Coordinates of C-alpha atoms in Angstrom, one line a residue:
Chain A
M433 CA 36.6 138.1 130.5
Q434 CA 40.2 137.5 129.7
L435 CA 42.4 134.7 129.0
E436 CA 45.7 134.3 131.3
V437 CA 48.0 131.6 130.0
D438 CA 51.1 130.8 131.9
I439 CA 52.7 127.5 130.5
T440 CA 56.2 126.8 131.6
G441 CA 56.5 123.3 129.9
K442 CA 55.2 120.6 128.3
H443 CA 57.0 117.4 127.2
F444 CA 55.9 114.2 125.2
E445 CA 57.0 110.9 124.4
N446 CA 57.0 110.0 120.6
A447 CA 56.5 106.3 119.8
A448 CA 59.9 105.5 120.1
G449 CA 59.8 106.6 123.9
E450 CA 62.2 109.7 123.1
R451 CA 61.2 112.8 125.0
H452 CA 60.3 115.8 123.3
H453 CA 60.7 119.4 124.8
V454 CA 58.1 121.0 122.9
L455 CA 57.1 124.3 124.8
A456 CA 59.1 126.5 126.9
G457 CA 57.5 129.7 128.2
I458 CA 54.2 130.6 126.7
K459 CA 53.0 133.5 129.1
F460 CA 50.4 136.2 127.9
S461 CA 47.1 137.8 128.9
L462 CA 44.5 138.3 126.0
P463 CA 41.2 140.6 126.9
A464 CA 38.0 139.9 125.3
G465 CA 37.6 142.2 122.0
E466 CA 41.2 141.4 120.9
V467 CA 42.1 139.7 118.3
G468 CA 45.4 137.7 119.4
V469 CA 47.7 136.1 116.7
F470 CA 50.5 133.3 117.2
V471 CA 53.3 133.8 114.5
G472 CA 56.0 131.5 114.5
P473 CA 57.8 128.7 112.2
S474 CA 55.6 125.3 111.2
G475 CA 56.1 122.5 113.7
C476 CA 57.5 124.7 116.8
G477 CA 54.6 123.8 118.8
K478 CA 51.4 126.3 118.2
S479 CA 48.6 123.4 117.9
T480 CA 49.9 121.8 120.9
V481 CA 49.6 125.5 122.4
L482 CA 45.8 125.4 121.4
K483 CA 45.4 121.8 122.4
I484 CA 46.2 123.2 125.8
L485 CA 44.0 126.0 125.5
T486 CA 41.2 124.4 125.0
G487 CA 41.2 122.0 127.2
L488 CA 42.3 118.9 124.8
D489 CA 45.4 118.0 126.8
H490 CA 45.9 118.6 130.5
D491 CA 49.4 117.1 130.5
Y492 CA 51.7 120.4 131.0
Q493 CA 53.1 122.6 133.9
G494 CA 51.8 125.5 134.3
K495 CA 48.6 127.4 134.6
V496 CA 45.9 128.4 132.2
S497 CA 42.9 130.2 133.3
R498 CA 39.9 130.8 130.9
P499 CA 36.6 132.3 132.2
A500 CA 34.6 129.1 133.0
T501 CA 31.4 129.6 131.3
A502 CA 32.7 130.7 128.1
R503 CA 31.8 128.9 125.1
L504 CA 34.3 127.5 123.0
G505 CA 34.3 127.8 119.5
M506 CA 37.3 126.6 117.3
V507 CA 38.1 126.5 113.4
F508 CA 40.9 123.3 112.9
Q509 CA 43.8 123.4 110.6
E510 CA 41.7 120.5 108.7
P511 CA 37.5 121.5 108.5
R512 CA 36.7 118.6 110.8
L513 CA 33.1 118.1 109.5
L514 CA 30.8 114.8 109.9
P515 CA 31.0 113.6 106.5
W516 CA 27.7 111.5 107.2
R517 CA 26.0 115.0 107.9
S518 CA 24.9 117.6 105.7
V519 CA 26.4 121.2 106.4
E520 CA 23.3 122.6 107.8
D521 CA 23.3 119.3 110.0
N522 CA 26.8 119.7 110.8
I523 CA 26.5 123.2 112.2
R524 CA 23.1 122.5 114.1
L525 CA 25.0 119.8 116.1
A526 CA 27.3 122.0 117.2
A527 CA 24.9 125.0 117.9
P528 CA 21.5 123.1 118.5
H529 CA 20.0 126.3 120.0
I530 CA 21.0 128.2 116.4
D531 CA 17.9 130.7 115.0
E532 CA 16.9 130.6 111.6
K533 CA 17.4 134.6 111.4
R534 CA 21.1 133.8 112.4
F535 CA 21.7 130.9 110.9
S536 CA 20.7 132.7 107.2
E537 CA 22.8 135.8 108.5
L538 CA 25.9 133.8 108.8
F539 CA 25.3 131.7 105.7
S540 CA 25.0 135.1 103.7
V541 CA 28.3 136.7 105.1
L542 CA 30.0 133.4 104.4
E543 CA 28.1 132.8 100.9
L544 CA 27.3 129.5 102.0
T545 CA 23.4 129.7 101.1
E546 CA 23.6 127.5 98.4
H547 CA 25.3 124.8 100.0
R548 CA 23.2 124.4 103.1
S549 CA 22.2 120.6 102.1
H550 CA 25.2 119.3 100.6
F551 CA 27.5 117.0 102.2
P552 CA 30.9 117.8 103.0
G553 CA 32.3 115.5 100.5
E554 CA 31.0 117.2 97.8
L555 CA 32.8 120.6 99.0
S556 CA 36.2 122.1 98.1
L557 CA 38.2 122.8 100.7
G558 CA 37.7 126.7 100.8
L559 CA 34.1 126.1 101.2
A560 CA 34.4 123.0 103.9
R561 CA 36.6 126.0 105.8
R562 CA 33.8 128.5 105.3
V563 CA 31.5 125.8 106.8
A564 CA 33.8 125.2 109.7
L565 CA 33.7 129.0 110.5
A566 CA 30.4 128.9 110.2
R567 CA 30.3 126.4 113.1
A568 CA 32.6 128.1 115.2
F569 CA 30.4 131.4 114.8
A570 CA 26.9 129.7 115.2
I571 CA 27.5 128.9 118.8
E572 CA 28.3 132.6 119.6
P573 CA 31.5 131.8 121.0
D574 CA 33.2 133.9 124.4
F575 CA 36.6 132.2 123.3
L576 CA 37.1 131.7 119.7
V577 CA 40.5 129.6 118.3
L578 CA 41.5 130.1 114.4
D579 CA 44.2 127.2 113.8
E580 CA 45.2 128.4 110.4
P581 CA 42.0 129.1 108.9
L582 CA 43.5 130.3 105.4
A583 CA 46.3 127.5 105.0
S584 CA 46.5 126.0 101.6
L585 CA 44.0 128.1 99.5
D586 CA 44.9 130.0 96.7
D587 CA 46.0 134.1 97.2
A588 CA 42.8 135.6 96.0
L589 CA 40.3 133.0 98.2
A590 CA 42.5 133.3 101.2
A591 CA 42.4 137.1 100.8
H592 CA 38.5 137.1 100.4
L593 CA 38.0 134.6 103.4
R594 CA 40.1 136.7 105.7
E595 CA 37.7 139.7 105.1
Q596 CA 34.7 137.3 106.0
I597 CA 36.5 136.4 109.2
A598 CA 37.3 140.0 110.1
T599 CA 33.5 141.1 109.3
L600 CA 32.6 138.1 111.8
V601 CA 35.3 138.8 114.7
E602 CA 34.5 142.6 114.5
S603 CA 30.3 141.3 115.0
R604 CA 31.1 140.1 118.3
V605 CA 33.1 140.9 121.6
M606 CA 35.4 137.8 122.2
I607 CA 38.5 136.6 123.0
T608 CA 39.9 135.6 119.9
L609 CA 43.3 133.4 119.0
L610 CA 44.4 133.0 115.7
V611 CA 47.7 130.9 114.5
T612 CA 49.2 131.4 111.4
H613 CA 52.4 131.3 109.9
N614 CA 51.5 133.9 107.1
L615 CA 52.3 137.4 108.2
D616 CA 49.9 139.1 106.0
D617 CA 47.1 137.3 107.6
A618 CA 48.4 138.2 111.2
V619 CA 49.2 142.1 110.7
Y620 CA 45.7 142.0 108.9
L621 CA 43.8 140.4 111.3
G622 CA 45.2 140.6 114.6
D623 CA 45.5 143.3 117.8
R624 CA 48.5 141.7 119.5
L625 CA 50.8 139.6 118.0
F626 CA 52.7 137.0 119.7
L627 CA 56.0 136.2 118.0
L628 CA 57.0 132.6 118.9
S629 CA 60.5 131.1 118.6
A630 CA 61.4 127.4 117.3
R631 CA 61.0 124.3 119.6
P632 CA 60.9 124.3 122.4
A633 CA 58.6 127.5 121.6
R634 CA 58.4 130.4 123.9
I635 CA 57.1 133.7 123.2
L636 CA 59.8 136.0 121.8
Q637 CA 58.1 139.2 122.0
E638 CA 54.6 140.3 122.4
V639 CA 53.7 143.4 119.5
P640 CA 50.4 144.8 119.8
I641 CA 48.8 146.8 116.9
P642 CA 47.2 150.1 118.0
T643 CA 45.6 150.8 114.8
P644 CA 42.0 149.2 114.7
R645 CA 41.9 146.4 112.1
A646 CA 39.6 148.8 109.6
G647 CA 41.7 151.8 109.5
R648 CA 44.9 150.1 109.2
S649 CA 45.8 151.2 105.2
A650 CA 48.0 149.0 102.7
A651 CA 50.9 151.2 103.8
E652 CA 50.8 150.6 107.4
I653 CA 50.3 147.1 106.9
N654 CA 53.3 146.9 104.9
H655 CA 55.2 148.8 107.1
I656 CA 54.5 146.5 110.5
K657 CA 55.4 143.7 108.5
A658 CA 58.8 145.2 107.5
D659 CA 59.3 146.1 111.1
L660 CA 58.1 142.5 112.1
V661 CA 60.7 140.7 109.9
R662 CA 63.4 143.3 111.3
R663 CA 62.2 141.9 114.7
R664 CA 62.4 138.6 113.9
L665 CA 65.7 138.9 112.3
A666 CA 67.2 140.8 115.2
K667 CA 66.5 137.8 117.3
I668 CA 67.8 135.5 115.5
Chain B
M574 CA 15.9 89.5 85.7
V575 CA 19.6 88.4 85.9
R576 CA 18.8 86.9 89.4
L577 CA 15.9 85.4 87.7
L578 CA 17.8 84.0 85.2
S579 CA 20.6 82.6 87.9
F580 CA 17.7 80.8 89.7
L581 CA 16.3 79.1 86.5
L582 CA 20.0 78.0 85.8
F583 CA 20.1 76.5 89.3
L584 CA 16.6 74.4 88.7
A585 CA 17.9 73.4 85.4
T586 CA 21.1 72.2 87.0
W587 CA 19.2 70.4 89.4
W588 CA 17.0 68.7 87.1
I589 CA 19.6 67.4 85.1
A590 CA 21.7 66.3 87.9
A591 CA 18.4 64.5 89.3
L592 CA 18.0 62.9 86.0
L593 CA 21.6 61.7 85.8
I594 CA 21.9 60.5 89.6
G595 CA 18.5 59.1 89.9
D596 CA 15.4 59.9 91.8
V597 CA 16.7 57.8 94.9
K598 CA 19.3 60.2 96.1
L599 CA 18.2 63.1 94.5
P600 CA 14.5 63.9 93.6
A601 CA 13.7 65.9 90.7
P602 CA 12.2 69.6 91.8
P603 CA 8.8 68.7 91.3
A604 CA 9.1 65.5 93.7
V605 CA 10.4 68.2 96.4
L606 CA 8.0 70.7 95.6
A607 CA 4.8 68.2 96.4
V608 CA 6.9 67.5 99.9
M609 CA 6.8 71.4 100.5
L610 CA 3.1 71.5 99.7
R611 CA 2.3 68.8 101.8
E612 CA 4.4 70.1 104.6
A613 CA 3.0 73.6 104.6
A614 CA -0.7 72.3 104.1
S615 CA -0.4 70.7 107.5
G616 CA 1.3 73.9 108.7
A617 CA 4.3 71.9 110.1
L618 CA 6.8 74.0 107.8
F619 CA 5.3 76.9 108.9
I620 CA 5.9 76.2 112.6
N621 CA 9.1 75.0 112.1
L622 CA 10.4 77.6 110.2
G623 CA 9.0 79.6 112.8
V624 CA 11.0 78.3 115.7
T625 CA 13.8 78.4 113.9
L626 CA 13.5 81.8 112.9
A627 CA 12.9 83.1 116.3
R628 CA 15.9 81.3 117.6
V629 CA 17.8 83.0 115.0
A630 CA 16.8 86.6 116.1
L631 CA 16.8 86.2 119.5
S632 CA 20.3 84.6 119.5
F633 CA 21.4 87.1 116.4
T634 CA 20.1 90.0 118.8
L635 CA 21.5 89.0 122.1
A636 CA 25.3 88.3 120.3
M637 CA 24.9 91.6 118.3
A638 CA 24.1 93.4 121.1
L639 CA 26.6 92.0 123.8
G640 CA 29.4 91.7 120.7
A641 CA 29.3 95.4 120.1
A642 CA 29.5 96.6 123.4
I643 CA 32.5 94.4 124.3
G644 CA 34.0 95.3 120.9
Y645 CA 33.5 98.8 121.3
L646 CA 35.0 98.8 125.1
M647 CA 38.0 96.7 123.8
G648 CA 38.6 99.3 120.9
R649 CA 38.5 102.3 123.1
V650 CA 40.2 101.0 126.6
K651 CA 43.4 99.3 126.4
L652 CA 43.1 97.3 129.9
A653 CA 39.7 95.9 128.3
D654 CA 41.5 94.8 125.3
R655 CA 44.1 93.1 127.2
I656 CA 41.7 91.2 129.6
G657 CA 39.4 90.7 126.7
D658 CA 42.0 89.2 124.2
P659 CA 42.9 85.7 125.4
W660 CA 39.0 85.0 126.1
L661 CA 38.3 86.3 122.4
I662 CA 40.9 84.0 120.9
L663 CA 39.6 81.1 123.1
L664 CA 36.2 81.6 122.0
L665 CA 37.0 82.4 118.4
N666 CA 38.7 79.1 118.1
L667 CA 36.3 76.9 119.8
P668 CA 34.4 74.5 117.5
A669 CA 30.6 75.4 117.5
L670 CA 29.8 71.7 118.1
V671 CA 31.7 72.0 121.7
V672 CA 30.0 74.8 122.8
I673 CA 26.7 73.4 121.8
V674 CA 27.3 70.4 123.6
L675 CA 28.5 71.3 126.9
A676 CA 25.5 74.0 126.8
Y677 CA 23.0 71.1 126.3
I678 CA 24.7 69.2 128.9
W679 CA 25.4 72.2 131.5
A680 CA 21.9 73.3 131.0
G681 CA 19.8 70.5 129.6
L682 CA 18.2 70.3 126.6
T683 CA 16.3 73.5 127.0
E684 CA 15.7 76.5 125.0
V685 CA 17.9 78.7 126.9
A686 CA 20.9 76.2 126.2
A687 CA 20.0 76.4 122.8
I688 CA 20.0 80.2 122.4
A689 CA 22.8 80.8 124.5
A690 CA 25.3 78.4 122.7
I691 CA 24.2 80.0 119.3
A692 CA 24.9 83.5 120.5
V693 CA 28.4 82.5 121.9
N694 CA 29.4 81.0 118.8
K695 CA 28.4 84.3 117.1
L696 CA 29.6 86.6 119.8
P697 CA 33.3 86.5 119.3
T698 CA 33.2 87.7 115.1
A699 CA 30.9 90.4 116.3
V700 CA 33.4 91.9 119.2
V701 CA 36.7 91.2 116.7
T702 CA 34.8 93.2 114.0
L703 CA 33.7 95.8 116.1
R704 CA 36.9 96.4 118.1
E705 CA 38.4 97.0 114.8
G706 CA 35.7 99.5 114.3
A707 CA 36.4 101.5 117.3
R708 CA 40.2 101.2 116.7
A709 CA 39.3 103.2 113.6
L710 CA 37.5 105.8 114.7
D711 CA 38.4 109.3 114.0
R712 CA 40.1 110.7 116.7
S713 CA 40.1 114.5 115.2
L714 CA 36.3 114.2 115.3
D715 CA 36.7 113.0 118.9
E716 CA 38.4 116.2 119.4
M717 CA 36.1 118.3 117.5
A718 CA 33.0 117.2 119.6
S719 CA 34.9 117.8 122.7
V720 CA 35.7 121.6 121.9
F721 CA 32.2 122.4 120.9
A722 CA 31.3 120.4 124.0
I723 CA 28.7 118.4 122.6
P724 CA 27.2 116.2 125.0
R725 CA 28.3 112.8 125.1
G726 CA 25.0 110.9 123.9
R727 CA 24.4 113.0 120.9
A728 CA 28.7 112.4 120.3
F729 CA 27.9 109.1 120.3
R730 CA 25.1 109.1 118.0
H731 CA 26.3 111.3 115.4
V732 CA 30.0 111.3 115.7
I733 CA 30.7 107.7 116.7
L734 CA 28.0 105.6 115.4
P735 CA 27.9 106.6 111.8
Q736 CA 31.7 105.6 112.0
L737 CA 30.8 102.4 113.5
S738 CA 27.9 101.7 110.9
P739 CA 29.5 99.7 108.3
Y740 CA 31.3 97.6 111.1
I741 CA 28.0 97.0 112.4
A742 CA 26.6 95.7 108.9
A743 CA 29.6 93.7 108.7
A744 CA 29.4 92.0 111.7
A745 CA 25.6 91.6 111.0
R746 CA 26.2 90.2 107.7
S747 CA 28.6 87.5 108.4
G748 CA 27.1 87.1 112.1
L749 CA 24.1 86.5 110.7
S750 CA 25.5 83.7 108.3
L751 CA 27.2 82.0 111.2
V752 CA 23.6 82.1 113.0
W753 CA 22.0 80.6 110.0
K754 CA 24.6 77.6 109.8
I755 CA 24.8 77.0 113.7
V756 CA 21.2 77.0 114.6
L757 CA 20.3 73.9 112.4
V758 CA 23.1 72.1 114.5
A759 CA 21.4 73.1 117.6
E760 CA 18.1 72.1 116.8
Y761 CA 19.6 68.9 114.9
L762 CA 21.2 67.7 118.6
G763 CA 18.8 68.8 121.2
R764 CA 15.4 70.5 120.1
P765 CA 11.9 68.9 119.0
N766 CA 10.9 71.1 116.4
G767 CA 12.7 73.6 114.4
V768 CA 14.1 73.1 110.7
G769 CA 17.1 71.4 112.0
F770 CA 15.0 68.6 113.7
E771 CA 13.1 68.1 110.9
I772 CA 16.6 67.6 108.9
G773 CA 17.6 64.9 111.5
V774 CA 14.2 63.1 111.3
A775 CA 14.5 63.2 107.5
F776 CA 18.4 61.8 107.7
Q777 CA 17.2 59.0 109.9
L778 CA 14.5 58.2 107.6
F779 CA 16.5 58.4 104.9
D780 CA 13.6 60.9 103.3
I781 CA 15.7 62.9 100.9
P782 CA 12.4 64.9 99.5
L783 CA 11.6 65.9 102.9
L784 CA 15.0 67.0 103.5
L785 CA 15.6 69.0 100.8
A786 CA 11.8 70.6 101.0
Y787 CA 13.1 71.8 104.5
S788 CA 16.8 72.9 103.5
L789 CA 15.7 74.7 100.2
T790 CA 12.6 76.7 101.8
F791 CA 15.3 77.7 104.9
A792 CA 17.2 79.0 102.2
A793 CA 14.7 80.5 100.2
V794 CA 13.9 82.5 103.9
V795 CA 17.8 83.2 104.5
L796 CA 18.2 84.7 100.9
V797 CA 14.4 87.1 101.5
I798 CA 15.8 88.5 104.8
E799 CA 19.0 89.4 103.4
T800 CA 17.9 90.9 100.4
V801 CA 15.4 92.9 102.2
L802 CA 17.1 93.7 105.5
V803 CA 20.5 93.2 105.6
Q804 CA 21.2 94.7 102.1
P805 CA 19.3 97.7 102.6
F806 CA 21.0 98.6 105.8
E807 CA 24.0 98.3 104.5
V808 CA 23.1 100.8 101.8
R809 CA 21.8 103.2 103.8
S810 CA 24.7 103.2 106.5
S811 CA 27.0 104.1 103.7
R812 CA 24.8 106.7 101.6
W813 CA 26.8 109.3 102.4
R814 CA 29.9 107.9 100.9
P815 CA 31.0 108.8 97.5
R816 CA 29.6 106.3 95.0
A817 CA 32.1 103.6 93.7
A818 CA 32.5 104.0 89.8

């Protein structure tokens, strides 16, 4: 099972009728069991790529093939929870078949157990993000998309949530795609990094990280980061 | 408690006004109450009220169901909006009297004509309100439902409907008050029973106690229905919202 992407172009027209060229060349493949990471400047078109990959946008040139039966789970940049349903109901709506055992396991990993019956309006952003994560994992996805899941959280919280994501990602073989502009997150969580250019976005470089996630020392992470920064500068 | 005070204030104002104006034009509360009891004892009050309420219920349900469906469609589909918009403007601005008179001319002085005419009067406001509701739907939640492959029916019930419910409540509230007003006109002009018919009779006989007896009973029923049915629905549909201070 793997994701094959070859997007050759994507344009859109804004409200003023101007035509924008958003994506130029996005070609990669990502096997199940690996975490692919899109790293790129904000506004470069990462979210547009995600919309295409998740089937929300069909208006592009090129080809995307993902396994036809793959269950899709996604964590959006904003949590996108239903404010009128409790945390539990939000998750059960997306994953009606989840059993109680798995449900409570997931909630204890994400430390959400005591928030089960709360409404999203009563949660902080960090908590709402975790609920969105729980929802994406609850459906036991074959293809998981994480769109800036750690953005606008404070450092300590982000680091904590990053570990929780790592734990969950390890627990299941699936195609995982993470979008971030944070190099720390990219190197900590990713197996294969795709460096994107500014608009119109194309993949500048594909950087595999051979060491398994659990075995990456702080020194190695720093080393990879420094290397990435150098590569990026070299490209510019 | 405050409500009771407010009611007593109404009674007091009425009584004083009756004393000032005189019994012929404005009978005092006991006189009207006596007529109310007489009409209730003969059963006429209940029959007429029942008939009127049945008309209200039928035309209200018809207009809400059709109006919500059309409004939702117009809010979601641009072409439907373009086609429907001129009709909507026409219907919105057509006086109720015109609709009722034309309905009676075309369909005869029948129950169907009356109920259809009342429904047509209420329909456009429901359409406009629901169209706004459908336009205000959160696209990002639609995307979420689509990514998670939530079946259409479930998505409509759990994602769309809760977003529309304040609009449905608003349409019901304004629509109901419109129907209360129009139903009496329709009865007055072409039905042999109902509160509107009785008020017409009272008008022709200059029987003011009878007129007030029916009007006030009707107002009381409206008040009860608003408090018991409409307001709890509004509260229920918005209970997840943070409470206003």
